[in-house]
mmCIF file of C-alpha atoms and ligand atoms in Angstrom:
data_model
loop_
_atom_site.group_PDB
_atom_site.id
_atom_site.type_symbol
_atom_site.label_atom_id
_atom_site.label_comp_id
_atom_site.label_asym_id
_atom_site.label_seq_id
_atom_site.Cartn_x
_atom_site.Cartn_y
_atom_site.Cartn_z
ATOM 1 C CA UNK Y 238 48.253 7.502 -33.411
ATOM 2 C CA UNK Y 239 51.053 5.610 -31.715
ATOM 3 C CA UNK Y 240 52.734 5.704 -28.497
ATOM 4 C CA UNK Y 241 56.438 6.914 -28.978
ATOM 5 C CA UNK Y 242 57.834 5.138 -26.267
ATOM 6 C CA UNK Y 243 55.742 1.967 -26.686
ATOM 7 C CA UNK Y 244 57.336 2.024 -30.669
ATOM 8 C CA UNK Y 245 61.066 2.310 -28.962
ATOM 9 C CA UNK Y 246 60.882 5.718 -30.914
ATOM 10 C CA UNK Y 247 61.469 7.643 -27.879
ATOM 11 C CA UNK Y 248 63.243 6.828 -24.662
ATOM 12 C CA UNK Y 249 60.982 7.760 -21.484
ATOM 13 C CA UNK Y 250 62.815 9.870 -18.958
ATOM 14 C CA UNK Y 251 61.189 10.384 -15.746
ATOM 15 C CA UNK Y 252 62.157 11.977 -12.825
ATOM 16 C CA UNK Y 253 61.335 9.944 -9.355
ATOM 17 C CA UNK Y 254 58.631 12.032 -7.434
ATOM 18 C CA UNK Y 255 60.185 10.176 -4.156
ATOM 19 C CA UNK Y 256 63.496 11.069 -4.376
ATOM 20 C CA UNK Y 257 63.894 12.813 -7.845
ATOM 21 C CA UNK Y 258 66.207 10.237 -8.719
ATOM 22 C CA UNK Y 259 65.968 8.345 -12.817
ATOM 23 C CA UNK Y 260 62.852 6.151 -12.960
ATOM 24 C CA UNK Y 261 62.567 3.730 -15.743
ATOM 25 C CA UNK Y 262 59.980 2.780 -18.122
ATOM 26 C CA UNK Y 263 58.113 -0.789 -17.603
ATOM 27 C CA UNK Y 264 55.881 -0.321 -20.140
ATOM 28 C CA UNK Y 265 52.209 0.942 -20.434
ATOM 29 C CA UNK Y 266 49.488 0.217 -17.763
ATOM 30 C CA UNK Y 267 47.230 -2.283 -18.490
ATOM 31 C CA UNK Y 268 43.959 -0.073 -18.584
ATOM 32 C CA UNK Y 269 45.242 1.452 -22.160
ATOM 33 C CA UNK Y 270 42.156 1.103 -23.911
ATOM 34 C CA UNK Y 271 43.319 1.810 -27.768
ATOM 35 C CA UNK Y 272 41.894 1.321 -30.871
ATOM 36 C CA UNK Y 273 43.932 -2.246 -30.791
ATOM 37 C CA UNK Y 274 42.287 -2.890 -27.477
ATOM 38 C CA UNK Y 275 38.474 -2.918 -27.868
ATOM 39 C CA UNK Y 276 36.406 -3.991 -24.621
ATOM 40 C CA UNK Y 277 32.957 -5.021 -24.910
ATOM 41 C CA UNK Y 278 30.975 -2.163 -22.986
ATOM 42 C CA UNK Y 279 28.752 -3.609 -20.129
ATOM 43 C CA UNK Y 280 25.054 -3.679 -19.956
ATOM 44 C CA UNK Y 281 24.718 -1.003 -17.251
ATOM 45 C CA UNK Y 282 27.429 1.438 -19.706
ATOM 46 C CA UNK Y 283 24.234 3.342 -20.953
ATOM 47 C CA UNK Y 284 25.284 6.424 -19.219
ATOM 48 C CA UNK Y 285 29.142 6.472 -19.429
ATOM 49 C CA UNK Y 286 29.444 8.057 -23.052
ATOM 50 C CA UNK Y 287 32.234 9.598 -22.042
ATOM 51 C CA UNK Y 288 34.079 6.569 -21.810
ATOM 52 C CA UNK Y 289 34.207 5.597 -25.273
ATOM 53 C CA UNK Y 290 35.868 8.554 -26.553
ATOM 54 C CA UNK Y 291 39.146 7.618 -27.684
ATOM 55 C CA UNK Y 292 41.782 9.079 -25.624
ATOM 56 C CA UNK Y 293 44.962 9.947 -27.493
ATOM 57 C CA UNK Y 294 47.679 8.728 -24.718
ATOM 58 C CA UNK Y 295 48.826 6.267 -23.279
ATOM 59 C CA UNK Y 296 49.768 5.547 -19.501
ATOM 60 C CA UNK Y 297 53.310 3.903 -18.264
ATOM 61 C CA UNK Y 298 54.027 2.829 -15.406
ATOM 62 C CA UNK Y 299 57.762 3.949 -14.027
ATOM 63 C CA UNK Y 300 59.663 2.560 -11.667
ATOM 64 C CA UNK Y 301 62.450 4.232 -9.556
ATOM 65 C CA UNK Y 302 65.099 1.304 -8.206
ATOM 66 C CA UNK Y 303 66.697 3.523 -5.852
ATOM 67 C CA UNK Y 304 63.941 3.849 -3.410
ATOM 68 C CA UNK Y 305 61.203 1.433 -4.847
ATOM 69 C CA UNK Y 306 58.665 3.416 -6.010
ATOM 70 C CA UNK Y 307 56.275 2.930 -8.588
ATOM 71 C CA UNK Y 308 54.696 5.817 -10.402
ATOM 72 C CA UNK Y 309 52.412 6.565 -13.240
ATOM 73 C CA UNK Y 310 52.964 8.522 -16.290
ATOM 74 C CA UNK Y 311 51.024 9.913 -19.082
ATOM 75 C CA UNK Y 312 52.408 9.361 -22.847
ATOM 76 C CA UNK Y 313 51.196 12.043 -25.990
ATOM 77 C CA UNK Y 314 50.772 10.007 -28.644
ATOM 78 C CA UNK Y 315 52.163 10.944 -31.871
ATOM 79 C CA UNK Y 316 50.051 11.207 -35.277
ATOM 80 C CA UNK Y 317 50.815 8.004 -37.054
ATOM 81 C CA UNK Y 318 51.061 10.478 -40.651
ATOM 82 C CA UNK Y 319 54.189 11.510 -38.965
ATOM 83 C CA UNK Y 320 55.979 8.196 -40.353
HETATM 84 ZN ZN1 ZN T 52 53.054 3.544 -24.596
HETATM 85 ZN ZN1 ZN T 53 63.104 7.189 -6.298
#
């Protein structure tokens, strides 16, 4: 799996929730916790299965220049066969 946007494969186009204006892409959140990203689970994780499921997607943040704003968006990744 890869992130399209992430690979410069795709070209993220987001619409401003403020003011519905052009955001632009500045890259993927820093909680993206992919298969290139391991974290060592913590002592007290015994319960919190759920968090090592592999999510397929990956999170950018977006930023709109014309008001400021800051938003979050959520990437599909694609299938990595699909190269
Ligand atoms: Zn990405
Ligand atoms: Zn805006």
């Amino acid at each position: 799996m890869l992130c399209p946007i992430c690979n410069g494969l795709e070209e993220l186009s987001v619409q401003c929730r403020n003011c519905s204006g052009d955001a632009d892409d500045c890259g993927p959140t820093l909680d993206y916790a992919g298969p290139y990203a391991p974290y060592e689970p913590n002592a007290d994780d015994s319960c919190s299965m759920e968090t090592m499921t592999f999510n397929p997607r990956c999170k950018h943040i977006v930023y709109c220049a014309k008001c400021d704003y800051t938003d979050e968006v959520t990437v599909s990744l694609w299938s990595s066969t699909r190269c």
